[in-house]
Amino acid sequence: MVFLSLFISAFLSATLLPGSSEVLLMLLLNQTDSIETLWAVATLGNVLGSCVNYSLGRYFLHWQNQRWFPVSKIRLAQGQAWFNRYGKWSLLLSWLPILGDPLTMFAGMLRLRFGWFLLLVSLGKGARYVLIIGLNYTWLQLV
């Protein structure tokens, strides 16, 4: 149940829904010795949530001429220009709050090859969780 709750939290945090899996991860780190499993579950959930954003992005533009479309043409063009300028490597920053979720959507909109998407997002998000785990243990040693 512990791993499932972390997976769901990490998954939802990576979608456009608000959330934060880092707090739950830090709480669980102090309750179990399965550090590698916690890292793997959090990373997998977060990457799969980003895959949802990528998939939404692939089909998002089909609706851009609809009145209810949530993004103005100017904002859409700005986001696409930003992603084109920094390219696929910007996906290494997909773990960033506020910026990361739109990055993963723009990757889908611009039809970035899924293999590159999966590799770069996995590296970025996996490294972020390694950093959180390391900071958690460093902080515990200082206290």
Short mmCIF file of C-alpha atoms in Angstrom, two decimals:
data_model
loop_
_atom_site.label_atom_id
_atom_site.label_comp_id
_atom_site.label_asym_id
_atom_site.label_seq_id
_atom_site.Cartn_x
_atom_site.Cartn_y
_atom_site.Cartn_z
CA MET A 1 0.00 0.00 0.00
CA VAL A 2 2.95 2.31 0.73
CA PHE A 3 4.37 1.86 -2.75
CA LEU A 4 0.98 2.25 -4.42
CA SER A 5 0.34 5.55 -2.65
CA LEU A 6 3.77 6.83 -3.71
CA PHE A 7 3.17 5.69 -7.29
CA ILE A 8 -0.20 7.46 -7.46
CA SER A 9 1.22 10.62 -5.88
CA ALA A 10 4.18 10.68 -8.29
CA PHE A 11 1.94 9.94 -11.26
CA LEU A 12 -0.56 12.70 -10.47
CA SER A 13 2.24 15.16 -9.67
CA ALA A 14 3.63 14.73 -13.17
CA THR A 15 0.33 15.48 -14.88
CA LEU A 16 -1.17 18.93 -15.20
CA LEU A 17 -2.90 18.35 -11.86
CA PRO A 18 -1.27 19.99 -8.84
CA GLY A 19 0.61 17.74 -6.46
CA SER A 20 3.88 17.00 -4.77
CA SER A 21 5.29 13.52 -4.41
CA GLU A 22 8.53 14.72 -2.78
CA VAL A 23 6.96 15.18 0.65
CA LEU A 24 5.45 11.69 0.62
CA LEU A 25 8.75 10.22 -0.57
CA MET A 26 10.63 11.86 2.32
CA LEU A 27 8.07 10.58 4.82
CA LEU A 28 8.30 7.06 3.43
CA LEU A 29 12.11 7.12 3.44
CA ASN A 30 11.96 7.29 7.22
CA GLN A 31 9.54 4.35 7.43
CA THR A 32 11.18 1.73 5.22
CA ASP A 33 14.58 0.41 4.23
CA SER A 34 13.57 -0.11 0.60
CA ILE A 35 15.27 3.02 -0.71
CA GLU A 36 15.86 1.63 -4.18
CA THR A 37 12.26 0.46 -4.47
CA LEU A 38 10.93 3.85 -3.33
CA TRP A 39 13.16 5.55 -5.91
CA ALA A 40 12.02 3.20 -8.68
CA VAL A 41 8.31 3.52 -7.84
CA ALA A 42 8.45 7.33 -7.60
CA THR A 43 10.43 7.61 -10.82
CA LEU A 44 8.17 5.20 -12.71
CA GLY A 45 5.00 6.95 -11.55
CA ASN A 46 6.38 10.38 -12.40
CA VAL A 47 7.61 9.33 -15.84
CA LEU A 48 4.29 7.65 -16.68
CA GLY A 49 2.45 10.82 -15.62
CA SER A 50 4.64 12.75 -18.04
CA CYS A 51 3.75 10.24 -20.75
CA VAL A 52 0.10 11.24 -20.23
CA ASN A 53 1.11 14.88 -20.86
CA TYR A 54 3.04 13.82 -23.97
CA SER A 55 -0.01 11.93 -25.25
CA LEU A 56 -2.29 14.88 -24.55
CA GLY A 57 0.14 17.11 -26.40
CA ARG A 58 0.08 14.84 -29.44
CA TYR A 59 -3.67 15.38 -29.80
CA PHE A 60 -3.95 18.82 -28.22
CA LEU A 61 -3.52 20.79 -31.42
CA HIS A 62 -6.50 19.10 -33.06
CA TRP A 63 -8.67 21.39 -30.94
CA GLN A 64 -6.75 24.67 -31.26
CA ASN A 65 -9.40 26.34 -33.42
CA GLN A 66 -12.18 25.62 -30.96
CA ARG A 67 -13.58 28.51 -28.94
CA TRP A 68 -13.03 26.68 -25.62
CA PHE A 69 -9.36 25.87 -26.31
CA PRO A 70 -7.54 26.82 -23.06
CA VAL A 71 -4.37 28.32 -24.58
CA SER A 72 -4.26 31.44 -26.72
CA LYS A 73 -2.52 31.22 -30.09
CA ILE A 74 0.13 33.66 -28.84
CA ARG A 75 0.93 31.57 -25.74
CA LEU A 76 0.96 28.41 -27.82
CA ALA A 77 3.40 29.96 -30.29
CA GLN A 78 5.60 31.23 -27.43
CA GLY A 79 5.74 27.78 -25.84
CA GLN A 80 6.53 26.09 -29.13
CA ALA A 81 9.24 28.64 -29.90
CA TRP A 82 10.80 28.10 -26.46
CA PHE A 83 10.80 24.32 -26.89
CA ASN A 84 12.20 24.60 -30.42
CA ARG A 85 14.92 26.95 -29.19
CA TYR A 86 16.15 24.71 -26.38
CA GLY A 87 15.20 21.45 -28.03
CA LYS A 88 14.75 18.00 -26.66
CA TRP A 89 17.47 18.53 -24.06
CA SER A 90 15.13 20.84 -22.18
CA LEU A 91 13.26 17.67 -21.17
CA LEU A 92 16.04 17.03 -18.65
CA LEU A 93 14.31 19.84 -16.74
CA SER A 94 10.89 18.20 -16.90
CA TRP A 95 11.01 17.71 -13.14
CA LEU A 96 10.82 21.47 -12.49
CA PRO A 97 7.62 22.77 -10.91
CA ILE A 98 5.36 24.81 -13.21
CA LEU A 99 7.72 24.53 -16.21
CA GLY A 100 8.09 20.75 -16.43
CA ASP A 101 4.52 19.73 -17.22
CA PRO A 102 4.13 22.09 -20.18
CA LEU A 103 7.53 20.95 -21.48
CA THR A 104 6.31 17.38 -21.68
CA MET A 105 3.14 18.51 -23.46
CA PHE A 106 5.08 20.57 -25.99
CA ALA A 107 7.28 17.56 -26.70
CA GLY A 108 4.12 15.70 -27.71
CA MET A 109 2.74 18.64 -29.69
CA LEU A 110 5.95 18.95 -31.65
CA ARG A 111 6.03 15.20 -32.24
CA LEU A 112 9.38 14.56 -30.60
CA ARG A 113 10.29 10.90 -31.02
CA PHE A 114 8.93 9.02 -28.02
CA GLY A 115 12.23 7.18 -27.42
CA TRP A 116 14.06 10.48 -26.88
CA PHE A 117 11.21 11.76 -24.73
CA LEU A 118 11.22 8.68 -22.51
CA LEU A 119 15.00 8.65 -22.11
CA LEU A 120 15.40 12.34 -21.26
CA VAL A 121 12.38 12.57 -18.96
CA SER A 122 13.45 9.40 -17.13
CA LEU A 123 16.97 10.73 -16.62
CA GLY A 124 15.75 14.09 -15.33
CA LYS A 125 13.08 12.75 -13.02
CA GLY A 126 15.21 9.86 -11.76
CA ALA A 127 18.07 12.25 -10.94
CA ARG A 128 15.68 14.55 -9.08
CA TYR A 129 14.53 11.69 -6.82
CA VAL A 130 18.15 10.63 -6.21
CA LEU A 131 18.85 14.21 -5.13
CA ILE A 132 15.82 14.27 -2.82
CA ILE A 133 16.83 10.98 -1.22
CA GLY A 134 20.41 12.18 -0.77
CA LEU A 135 19.31 15.50 0.73
CA ASN A 136 16.93 13.70 3.07
CA TYR A 137 19.70 11.49 4.46
CA THR A 138 22.16 14.37 4.66
CA TRP A 139 19.62 16.43 6.60
CA LEU A 140 18.90 13.53 8.96
CA GLN A 141 22.60 13.20 9.74
CA LEU A 142 22.82 16.89 10.57
CA VAL A 143 19.88 16.75 12.99
#
